């Protein structure tokens, strides 16, 4: 868990120093979880140079001094002369010295005491004779094995869009995603691919976080970017460990089905423990005979059947551990007692059974409220709530700290169960009032209306004034009086009422847990509580899984922790604001103007990250000091107020003062204006240089480009007019003028019909006759009664017809 100085990765290497001796290891490229497996030996004398410095540095080709990622100091002299170390180092019955325990060293820097990572190592101090007798053994990491994860993507359902172009992406550990083909123009959210994806993976993995299979549904767009419809994550780390240690191919669904069958048979008394053990041995032998050693194919690479050969990953848990996780697999409830089939038909039946309200009951869905763990947890909450808040140690040894961490996990499961029960009640009650879910989108309000309304068809007899606003009450009453729903049976009504009661109990217990967490946050994380409030502090600590784990979360991730997500399993919910989590509802963020809330959210997240680290790693004497958090609040308020200030008005700058050395007493004046007028172009030149946009030039292009025309002069839009050219008038004799005046102006019929054509020279044409030809052609070709005629020239009949 190294923190890079810059960027997202680092090139770390180990640097060990003892006295004047320095040794370095090999560089690991682009990683924050390096595996070194290196041994360093130093010769020293005790007492003498005894401080061993372990450093992790970031290698760089361009910098002469490599940056330090973190360091840890070990005092060898104190260890060598300590009794406990001597007891560990003593030989027992002539056997060689026992191995020293593995140490987890916190890496810090001189600038900050906050841990920037952890280093796993062990230290041995031996005499010269022992070192010669037992030389150091080179360390080697676990052998790498290449496996292949196979996933068959069949189809989708209940996608909340009417039409789309859907495809799926699969990736493991942030690697290169594998895509299916695109189902174009998919309607009603039912896309079909029948596509198998193969993802190579190298085991063992460096971290459990890299063992998650990411599944994303995308909407393909041709013009703009693609849109994400939804995503899911499947944890395959234990299955990876199982495949690696047993060195065989693992079929996930088949082993889950077999474990389900064995568990049910054991519960019903159909088989003994010896029979189950023999069955497990037979299954392991058959699996070892059918799968290859490296998890890859033999032959054509098509693998086994779709139901059993589509996962080359595995986990460390055996059949008993697999059966322990069956509480989270609701799709296995309606399978047959013999384990069911792992093929397409069995998978479809299991998926259909999830959404079939007739095949389930509230008791089948509300498992959390009926579990023993939930009852014990609520009893512990009541017990610790009655006590006063005392000092809480953020370690695994403190029971109350473990209770706080587990409470946040219970809250997440309570929200999921409340959603499932609400969906079940909605499916059942839709027979009576199908429009109610659109009128009342809130879960708890919907359940209160159902509990109040029940099977009543006359809405005037139902009082909802204390449940819904008056406007919504009126709409619900009018719609309920005209609905097409039918009354429920007594069994269905009892299921709905029972589901409402379960949700009300979960909501009440949720408030109890939140109240307890808020009361303990001032003791567990005083600085974070002072900065963002007790309720938000409890949510953040719970979502991270503890105070120390929250301290390792960077500020950029704090902004999106607790972001609202939509339930896409056929039940649309209101989408939350993007890139905003629970910190968006802090008082400092909400007090800012709406346009500055995203900026305020980033400020609060950065200060909250510092406050969490103060709470997690500060000493007991200064842990309850909230002066740092108060300083953070004042800093955030000052920055928000600074951002809210209006921009400063632009000042009118005065002209520079006159230069005394040159003897000028004025900044401008008449002489300056006169000098400018001598070089200023005249109005005529300005109009000649102007050009009109999209205007017909009226002359050759060369004249306009060379500036040989008059530009905008004498044109529309121009201010000046060019001098008009005087036209020379032709002199007419007085006799000719009298003949024109005596003429009536009439001409003979030939003057208007004389046409000059380039083909015939002179032609006499009758305009009326031409108009008749045009009208005849229009009647022939474009009349409504003309019908269909061929425009091709007709050949003349020959000699024989």
Coordinates of C-alpha atoms in Angstrom, one line a residue, residues 249-768:
X249 CA -9.6 -26.3 -13.1
X250 CA -12.5 -25.2 -11.0
X251 CA -16.1 -25.0 -12.1
X252 CA -17.8 -22.4 -9.9
X253 CA -21.5 -23.1 -10.5
X254 CA -21.1 -26.9 -10.4
X255 CA -19.3 -26.8 -7.0
X256 CA -21.8 -24.4 -5.6
X257 CA -24.7 -26.7 -6.7
X258 CA -23.0 -29.7 -5.2
X259 CA -22.3 -27.9 -1.9
X260 CA -26.0 -26.8 -1.9
X261 CA -27.2 -30.4 -2.4
X262 CA -24.8 -31.7 0.4
X263 CA -26.0 -29.1 2.8
X264 CA -29.7 -29.7 2.3
X265 CA -29.1 -33.5 2.5
X266 CA -27.3 -33.0 5.8
X267 CA -30.1 -30.8 7.1
X268 CA -32.8 -33.2 6.1
X269 CA -30.9 -36.2 7.4
X270 CA -30.7 -37.9 4.0
X271 CA -27.0 -38.6 4.2
X272 CA -24.4 -39.0 7.0
X273 CA -21.2 -37.2 7.4
X274 CA -19.2 -40.2 6.1
X275 CA -21.3 -40.3 2.9
X276 CA -20.7 -36.6 2.4
X277 CA -17.0 -37.0 2.9
X278 CA -16.8 -39.9 0.4
X279 CA -18.8 -37.8 -2.1
X280 CA -16.4 -34.9 -1.7
X281 CA -13.4 -37.2 -2.3
X282 CA -15.1 -38.7 -5.5
X283 CA -15.8 -35.1 -6.7
X284 CA -12.2 -34.0 -6.2
X285 CA -10.8 -37.1 -8.0
X286 CA -13.1 -36.6 -10.9
X287 CA -12.2 -32.9 -11.1
X288 CA -8.5 -33.7 -10.9
X289 CA -8.9 -36.1 -13.8
X290 CA -10.9 -33.8 -16.0
X291 CA -9.0 -30.4 -15.6
X292 CA -5.5 -29.6 -16.8
X293 CA -2.7 -28.6 -14.5
X294 CA -2.4 -25.0 -15.6
X295 CA -6.1 -24.3 -15.9
X296 CA -5.9 -24.0 -19.7
X297 CA -7.5 -26.1 -22.5
X298 CA -6.3 -29.3 -24.1
X299 CA -7.2 -29.5 -27.7
X300 CA -9.4 -27.0 -29.5
X301 CA -9.6 -24.6 -26.6
X302 CA -13.3 -24.7 -26.4
X303 CA -13.3 -26.0 -22.8
X304 CA -16.0 -28.1 -21.1
X305 CA -19.8 -27.6 -21.2
X306 CA -21.1 -24.1 -20.7
X307 CA -22.5 -24.9 -17.3
X308 CA -19.2 -26.3 -15.9
X309 CA -16.2 -25.2 -17.8
X310 CA -16.7 -21.4 -17.8
X311 CA -14.6 -20.4 -14.8
X312 CA -10.9 -21.2 -14.4
X313 CA -10.7 -19.4 -11.1
X314 CA -11.1 -20.7 -7.6
X315 CA -10.9 -19.9 -3.9
X316 CA -9.3 -21.3 -0.8
X317 CA -12.4 -22.5 0.9
X318 CA -13.5 -26.1 0.6
X319 CA -17.0 -27.5 0.4
X320 CA -17.8 -26.5 3.9
X321 CA -16.7 -22.9 3.3
X322 CA -18.7 -22.8 0.1
X323 CA -21.8 -23.9 2.0
X324 CA -21.3 -21.0 4.4
X325 CA -21.7 -18.4 1.7
X326 CA -25.0 -19.8 0.5
X327 CA -27.0 -17.2 2.4
X328 CA -26.1 -14.6 -0.2
X329 CA -27.1 -16.7 -3.1
X330 CA -30.9 -16.3 -3.4
X331 CA -30.9 -17.8 -6.9
X332 CA -30.3 -21.2 -5.3
X333 CA -33.5 -21.3 -3.2
X334 CA -35.9 -22.7 -5.8
X335 CA -33.6 -25.4 -7.2
X336 CA -34.5 -29.0 -6.6
X337 CA -33.1 -31.0 -3.7
X338 CA -30.7 -33.0 -5.8
X339 CA -28.6 -29.9 -6.7
X340 CA -30.3 -28.9 -9.9
X341 CA -28.7 -28.5 -13.3
X342 CA -25.9 -26.0 -14.1
X343 CA -26.9 -25.6 -17.7
X344 CA -29.0 -22.9 -19.4
X345 CA -32.4 -24.3 -18.3
X346 CA -31.4 -24.4 -14.6
X347 CA -29.9 -20.9 -14.7
X348 CA -32.9 -19.5 -16.3
X349 CA -35.2 -21.2 -13.8
X350 CA -33.2 -19.8 -10.9
X351 CA -33.2 -16.2 -12.4
X352 CA -36.9 -16.4 -13.0
X353 CA -37.6 -17.6 -9.4
X354 CA -35.9 -14.5 -8.0
X355 CA -38.5 -12.2 -9.6
X356 CA -41.5 -14.4 -9.1
X357 CA -43.5 -13.1 -6.1
X358 CA -45.8 -16.1 -6.1
X359 CA -43.0 -18.5 -5.3
X360 CA -41.6 -16.7 -2.3
X361 CA -42.7 -15.2 1.0
X362 CA -41.5 -12.5 3.3
X363 CA -39.8 -15.0 5.5
X364 CA -37.7 -16.2 2.5
X365 CA -36.6 -12.6 1.7
X366 CA -36.2 -11.1 5.2
X367 CA -33.4 -13.4 6.4
X368 CA -31.3 -10.8 8.1
X369 CA -33.9 -9.8 10.7
X370 CA -34.5 -13.4 11.6
X371 CA -30.8 -14.4 11.9
X372 CA -29.0 -15.0 15.2
X373 CA -26.2 -12.7 14.3
X374 CA -28.6 -9.8 13.9
X375 CA -30.2 -10.4 17.2
X376 CA -26.9 -10.7 19.0
X377 CA -25.7 -7.5 17.3
X378 CA -28.8 -5.5 18.4
X379 CA -28.5 -6.8 21.9
X380 CA -24.8 -5.6 22.0
X381 CA -25.9 -2.2 20.7
X382 CA -28.5 -1.9 23.5
X383 CA -25.9 -3.0 26.0
X384 CA -23.2 -0.5 24.9
X385 CA -25.7 2.3 24.4
X386 CA -26.6 2.2 28.1
X387 CA -22.9 2.8 29.0
X388 CA -21.1 6.0 28.9
X389 CA -18.8 6.8 26.0
X390 CA -15.2 6.0 27.1
X391 CA -11.9 5.9 25.3
X392 CA -12.1 3.6 22.3
X393 CA -8.9 2.0 20.9
X394 CA -9.0 1.7 17.1
X395 CA -7.6 -1.8 17.1
X396 CA -9.0 -5.3 16.8
X397 CA -8.5 -5.9 20.5
X398 CA -11.2 -3.4 21.5
X399 CA -14.7 -5.1 21.4
X400 CA -16.6 -1.8 21.1
X401 CA -14.4 -0.8 18.1
X402 CA -15.2 -4.1 16.4
X403 CA -18.9 -3.5 17.2
X404 CA -18.7 -0.1 15.5
X405 CA -17.1 -1.6 12.4
X406 CA -19.6 -4.5 12.3
X407 CA -22.5 -2.0 12.8
X408 CA -21.7 -0.3 9.5
X409 CA -21.6 -3.6 7.7
X410 CA -25.0 -4.4 9.2
X411 CA -26.4 -1.1 8.0
X412 CA -25.5 -1.9 4.4
X413 CA -27.2 -5.3 4.6
X414 CA -30.2 -3.7 6.2
X415 CA -30.6 -1.3 3.3
X416 CA -30.3 -4.2 0.8
X417 CA -32.9 -6.2 2.7
X418 CA -35.3 -3.3 3.0
X419 CA -35.0 -2.8 -0.8
X420 CA -35.8 -6.5 -1.5
X421 CA -38.8 -6.6 0.9
X422 CA -40.1 -3.3 -0.6
X423 CA -39.8 -4.8 -4.1
X424 CA -41.6 -7.9 -3.0
X425 CA -44.5 -5.9 -1.5
X426 CA -44.7 -3.8 -4.6
X427 CA -45.0 -6.9 -6.8
X428 CA -47.8 -8.4 -4.7
X429 CA -49.7 -5.1 -4.1
X430 CA -49.6 -4.2 -7.8
X431 CA -52.5 -6.5 -8.3
X432 CA -54.7 -4.2 -6.2
X433 CA -53.2 -0.8 -7.0
X434 CA -50.7 -0.9 -9.9
X435 CA -50.3 2.9 -10.2
X436 CA -49.3 3.4 -6.5
X437 CA -45.5 2.9 -7.1
X438 CA -45.4 5.8 -9.6
X439 CA -47.4 8.1 -7.4
X440 CA -45.4 7.4 -4.2
X441 CA -41.7 6.8 -5.1
X442 CA -40.4 6.8 -1.5
X443 CA -40.0 3.3 -0.1
X444 CA -41.2 4.0 3.5
X445 CA -44.1 6.2 2.4
X446 CA -45.2 3.5 -0.1
X447 CA -45.2 0.9 2.7
X448 CA -47.1 3.2 5.1
X449 CA -49.7 3.8 2.4
X450 CA -50.1 0.0 1.8
X451 CA -50.3 -0.7 5.5
X452 CA -53.0 2.0 5.9
X453 CA -55.0 1.2 2.7
X454 CA -54.9 -2.6 2.7
X455 CA -57.8 -4.0 0.7
X456 CA -60.1 -0.9 0.9
X457 CA -61.5 0.0 -2.5
X458 CA -63.3 3.1 -1.3
X459 CA -60.6 5.7 -1.0
X460 CA -62.8 8.1 1.0
X461 CA -62.5 5.7 4.0
X462 CA -58.7 5.8 4.0
X463 CA -57.0 8.7 5.9
X464 CA -53.6 9.5 4.5
X465 CA -53.2 13.0 5.7
X466 CA -50.5 12.1 8.2
X467 CA -48.5 10.0 5.7
X468 CA -48.5 12.0 2.5
X469 CA -48.7 15.7 1.5
X470 CA -52.2 17.0 0.7
X471 CA -51.5 17.3 -3.1
X472 CA -50.3 13.7 -3.2
X473 CA -53.2 12.5 -1.1
X474 CA -55.6 14.0 -3.6
X475 CA -53.9 12.3 -6.6
X476 CA -53.7 8.9 -4.8
X477 CA -57.4 9.1 -3.8
X478 CA -58.6 10.0 -7.3
X479 CA -56.4 7.3 -9.0
X480 CA -57.3 4.7 -6.4
X481 CA -61.0 5.3 -7.1
X482 CA -60.6 4.7 -10.8
X483 CA -57.9 2.0 -10.8
X484 CA -58.3 -1.3 -12.6
X485 CA -56.9 -3.3 -9.8
X486 CA -58.7 -6.1 -8.0
X487 CA -58.8 -6.9 -4.3
X488 CA -56.1 -9.2 -2.9
X489 CA -56.7 -12.5 -1.3
X490 CA -56.3 -12.9 2.4
X491 CA -53.0 -14.7 2.0
X492 CA -51.6 -12.0 -0.3
X493 CA -52.8 -9.2 2.0
X494 CA -51.2 -10.9 5.0
X495 CA -47.9 -11.1 3.1
X496 CA -48.0 -7.4 2.3
X497 CA -48.8 -6.4 5.9
X498 CA -46.0 -8.7 7.2
X499 CA -43.6 -7.1 4.7
X500 CA -44.5 -3.7 5.9
X501 CA -43.9 -4.6 9.5
X502 CA -40.5 -6.1 8.7
X503 CA -39.5 -2.9 6.9
X504 CA -40.7 -0.7 9.8
X505 CA -38.7 -2.8 12.2
X506 CA -35.6 -2.6 10.1
X507 CA -36.0 1.2 9.8
X508 CA -36.4 1.5 13.6
X509 CA -33.3 -0.7 14.2
X510 CA -31.4 1.3 11.7
X511 CA -32.1 4.5 13.6
X512 CA -31.0 2.8 16.8
X513 CA -27.6 1.8 15.3
X514 CA -27.1 5.3 13.8
X515 CA -27.8 6.9 17.1
X516 CA -25.3 4.7 18.8
X517 CA -22.6 5.3 16.2
X518 CA -23.2 9.1 16.4
X519 CA -22.7 9.0 20.2
X520 CA -19.4 7.1 19.8
X521 CA -17.9 9.2 17.0
X522 CA -16.8 12.0 19.3
X523 CA -14.6 9.6 21.2
X524 CA -13.4 7.5 18.3
X525 CA -12.8 10.2 15.7
X526 CA -13.1 13.6 17.5
X527 CA -11.5 15.7 14.7
X528 CA -13.5 14.1 11.9
X529 CA -16.7 14.5 14.0
X530 CA -15.9 18.2 14.6
X531 CA -15.3 18.8 10.9
X532 CA -18.2 17.0 9.2
X533 CA -20.6 15.9 12.0
X534 CA -21.2 12.7 13.9
X535 CA -23.6 11.1 11.4
X536 CA -21.4 11.6 8.4
X537 CA -18.3 10.5 10.4
X538 CA -20.1 7.2 11.3
X539 CA -21.0 6.6 7.7
X540 CA -17.4 7.1 6.5
X541 CA -15.8 4.9 9.1
X542 CA -18.3 2.2 8.4
X543 CA -18.0 2.2 4.7
X544 CA -14.2 2.1 4.9
X545 CA -14.3 -0.8 7.5
X546 CA -12.5 1.0 10.3
X547 CA -10.7 4.2 11.2
X548 CA -7.2 3.1 10.1
X549 CA -8.6 1.9 6.8
X550 CA -10.3 5.2 6.3
X551 CA -7.0 7.0 7.0
X552 CA -5.5 5.2 4.0
X553 CA -8.2 6.4 1.6
X554 CA -7.1 9.4 -0.5
X555 CA -9.1 12.6 -0.5
X556 CA -10.2 12.1 -4.1
X557 CA -12.0 8.9 -3.1
X558 CA -13.6 10.5 0.0
X559 CA -15.7 12.7 -2.3
X560 CA -17.5 9.7 -3.9
X561 CA -17.8 7.4 -0.8
X562 CA -21.4 6.5 -0.3
X563 CA -22.5 7.6 -3.7
X564 CA -26.1 6.7 -4.5
X565 CA -26.5 3.9 -7.0
X566 CA -29.5 2.9 -9.0
X567 CA -31.1 -0.6 -8.6
X568 CA -31.4 -1.8 -12.1
X569 CA -33.0 -5.2 -11.5
X570 CA -36.3 -4.1 -13.1
X571 CA -37.0 -1.5 -10.5
X572 CA -35.8 2.0 -11.4
X573 CA -34.8 4.3 -8.6
X574 CA -33.9 8.0 -8.6
X575 CA -30.3 8.4 -9.7
X576 CA -28.0 10.3 -7.4
X577 CA -25.8 13.2 -8.3
X578 CA -22.6 12.1 -10.1
X579 CA -19.3 12.4 -8.3
X580 CA -20.8 13.2 -5.0
X581 CA -21.0 11.0 -1.9
X582 CA -22.1 11.5 1.7
X583 CA -19.7 14.4 2.3
X584 CA -21.8 16.4 -0.1
X585 CA -24.4 16.8 2.7
X586 CA -21.9 18.2 5.2
X587 CA -22.9 21.6 6.7
X588 CA -19.9 23.3 5.2
X589 CA -20.8 22.1 1.7
X590 CA -24.5 22.9 2.0
X591 CA -23.8 26.4 3.3
X592 CA -21.9 27.3 0.1
X593 CA -23.8 28.6 -3.0
X594 CA -24.9 25.9 -5.4
X595 CA -22.4 26.8 -8.0
X596 CA -19.5 26.4 -5.5
X597 CA -20.6 23.2 -3.8
X598 CA -18.5 20.9 -5.9
X599 CA -15.5 23.1 -5.0
X600 CA -16.4 23.1 -1.4
X601 CA -16.8 19.3 -1.5
X602 CA -13.2 18.9 -2.6
X603 CA -12.0 21.2 0.2
X604 CA -14.0 19.3 2.8
X605 CA -12.7 16.0 1.5
X606 CA -9.0 17.1 1.6
X607 CA -9.4 18.4 5.2
X608 CA -11.4 15.3 6.3
X609 CA -8.5 13.1 5.0
X610 CA -6.1 15.0 7.3
X611 CA -8.5 14.9 10.2
X612 CA -8.9 11.1 9.9
X613 CA -5.2 10.6 10.0
X614 CA -4.9 12.8 13.1
X615 CA -7.5 10.7 14.8
X616 CA -6.0 7.4 13.7
X617 CA -2.3 8.0 14.4
X618 CA -2.1 10.7 17.0
X619 CA -1.0 10.0 20.6
X620 CA -3.5 9.4 23.4
X621 CA -2.6 12.7 25.0
X622 CA -3.5 14.8 22.0
X623 CA -6.2 12.6 20.4
X624 CA -9.1 14.5 21.9
X625 CA -7.7 17.9 20.9
X626 CA -10.0 19.3 18.1
X627 CA -8.1 22.6 17.5
X628 CA -6.8 21.2 14.2
X629 CA -10.3 20.4 13.0
X630 CA -11.5 23.9 14.0
X631 CA -8.6 25.4 12.0
X632 CA -9.7 23.3 9.0
X633 CA -13.2 24.6 9.3
X634 CA -12.0 28.2 9.4
X635 CA -9.8 27.6 6.4
X636 CA -12.7 26.2 4.4
X637 CA -15.0 29.0 5.4
X638 CA -12.3 31.6 4.4
X639 CA -11.8 30.0 1.0
X640 CA -15.6 29.8 0.3
X641 CA -16.0 33.5 1.3
X642 CA -13.1 34.4 -0.9
X643 CA -14.7 32.6 -3.8
X644 CA -18.1 34.4 -3.2
X645 CA -16.6 37.9 -3.4
X646 CA -17.4 39.8 -6.5
X647 CA -14.6 40.4 -9.0
X648 CA -12.7 43.7 -8.5
X649 CA -13.7 46.5 -10.8
X650 CA -11.2 47.3 -13.4
X651 CA -9.3 50.5 -12.6
X652 CA -8.9 53.3 -15.1
X653 CA -5.2 53.7 -15.6
X654 CA -3.9 57.2 -15.9
X655 CA -1.6 58.3 -18.7
X656 CA 2.1 58.3 -17.8
X657 CA 3.4 61.6 -16.5
X658 CA 5.4 63.8 -18.9
X659 CA 9.1 63.1 -19.1
X660 CA 11.1 65.9 -17.4
X661 CA 14.3 65.0 -19.1
X662 CA 13.0 65.6 -22.7
X663 CA 11.4 68.9 -21.7
X664 CA 7.8 68.0 -22.8
X665 CA 5.2 69.6 -20.6
X666 CA 2.1 68.0 -22.2
X667 CA 1.0 64.4 -22.7
X668 CA -0.6 65.2 -26.1
X669 CA -1.8 68.4 -27.8
X670 CA -2.5 70.2 -31.0
X671 CA 0.9 69.4 -32.6
X672 CA 0.4 65.6 -31.8
X673 CA -3.0 65.6 -33.4
X674 CA -1.7 67.5 -36.5
X675 CA 1.1 64.9 -36.9
X676 CA -1.4 62.0 -36.8
X677 CA -3.7 63.7 -39.3
X678 CA -0.8 63.9 -41.8
X679 CA -0.5 60.1 -41.9
X680 CA -4.2 59.2 -41.4
X681 CA -5.9 57.8 -44.6
X682 CA -8.7 59.9 -46.1
X683 CA -12.3 58.8 -46.2
X684 CA -12.0 58.1 -49.9
X685 CA -9.1 55.7 -49.3
X686 CA -10.9 54.0 -46.5
X687 CA -14.0 53.3 -48.8
X688 CA -11.7 52.1 -51.6
X689 CA -10.0 49.6 -49.2
X690 CA -13.3 48.1 -47.9
X691 CA -14.7 45.0 -49.5
X692 CA -18.4 43.8 -49.2
X693 CA -19.1 40.3 -48.0
X694 CA -20.8 38.0 -50.5
X695 CA -21.0 40.8 -53.1
X696 CA -20.8 40.4 -56.8
X697 CA -17.5 41.9 -57.9
X698 CA -18.8 43.0 -61.3
X699 CA -15.3 43.0 -62.7
X700 CA -12.4 40.6 -63.2
X701 CA -10.9 38.9 -60.1
X702 CA -7.5 40.3 -60.8
X703 CA -8.6 43.9 -60.5
X704 CA -10.2 43.3 -57.1
X705 CA -7.2 41.4 -55.7
X706 CA -4.7 44.0 -56.9
X707 CA -6.7 46.9 -55.6
X708 CA -7.4 48.4 -59.0
X709 CA -11.2 48.9 -58.4
X710 CA -13.0 51.4 -56.2
X711 CA -14.0 49.0 -53.3
X712 CA -17.2 50.2 -51.6
X713 CA -17.4 53.5 -53.4
X714 CA -20.6 54.0 -55.4
X715 CA -22.0 50.8 -54.0
X716 CA -24.7 50.0 -51.5
X717 CA -23.3 50.5 -48.0
X718 CA -20.7 53.0 -49.1
X719 CA -20.6 56.5 -47.7
X720 CA -19.1 58.2 -50.7
X721 CA -20.2 58.3 -54.3
X722 CA -17.9 58.2 -57.3
X723 CA -18.3 61.0 -59.9
X724 CA -21.0 60.1 -62.4
X725 CA -19.8 59.9 -66.0
X726 CA -21.6 62.3 -68.2
X727 CA -23.4 60.5 -71.1
X728 CA -23.1 62.2 -74.5
X729 CA -26.6 63.0 -75.8
X730 CA -27.1 62.3 -79.6
X731 CA -28.4 65.3 -81.4
X732 CA -31.7 64.7 -83.3
X733 CA -32.7 67.0 -86.1
X734 CA -35.8 69.0 -85.8
X735 CA -37.4 67.3 -88.8
X736 CA -36.8 63.9 -87.3
X737 CA -38.2 65.0 -83.9
X738 CA -41.5 66.1 -85.7
X739 CA -41.8 62.7 -87.4
X740 CA -41.5 60.9 -84.1
X741 CA -44.1 63.2 -82.5
X742 CA -46.6 62.7 -85.4
X743 CA -46.2 58.9 -85.2
X744 CA -48.8 56.9 -83.0
X745 CA -46.2 54.5 -81.8
X746 CA -48.0 51.4 -83.2
X747 CA -46.0 48.8 -85.1
X748 CA -47.1 46.1 -87.5
X749 CA -47.5 42.4 -86.6
X750 CA -44.2 41.3 -88.0
X751 CA -42.0 43.3 -85.6
X752 CA -43.0 41.3 -82.5
X753 CA -42.6 37.9 -84.2
X754 CA -39.1 38.4 -85.6
X755 CA -36.7 36.1 -83.8
X756 CA -33.0 35.7 -84.5
X757 CA -31.7 32.2 -83.8
X758 CA -28.1 30.8 -84.3
X759 CA -29.4 27.9 -86.3
X760 CA -31.7 29.4 -88.9
X761 CA -30.7 33.1 -88.7
X762 CA -34.1 34.7 -89.1
X763 CA -37.3 32.9 -88.1
X764 CA -40.9 34.0 -88.1
X765 CA -42.7 32.6 -85.1
X766 CA -46.3 32.9 -83.8
X767 CA -46.4 33.2 -80.0
X768 CA -50.0 32.1 -79.7

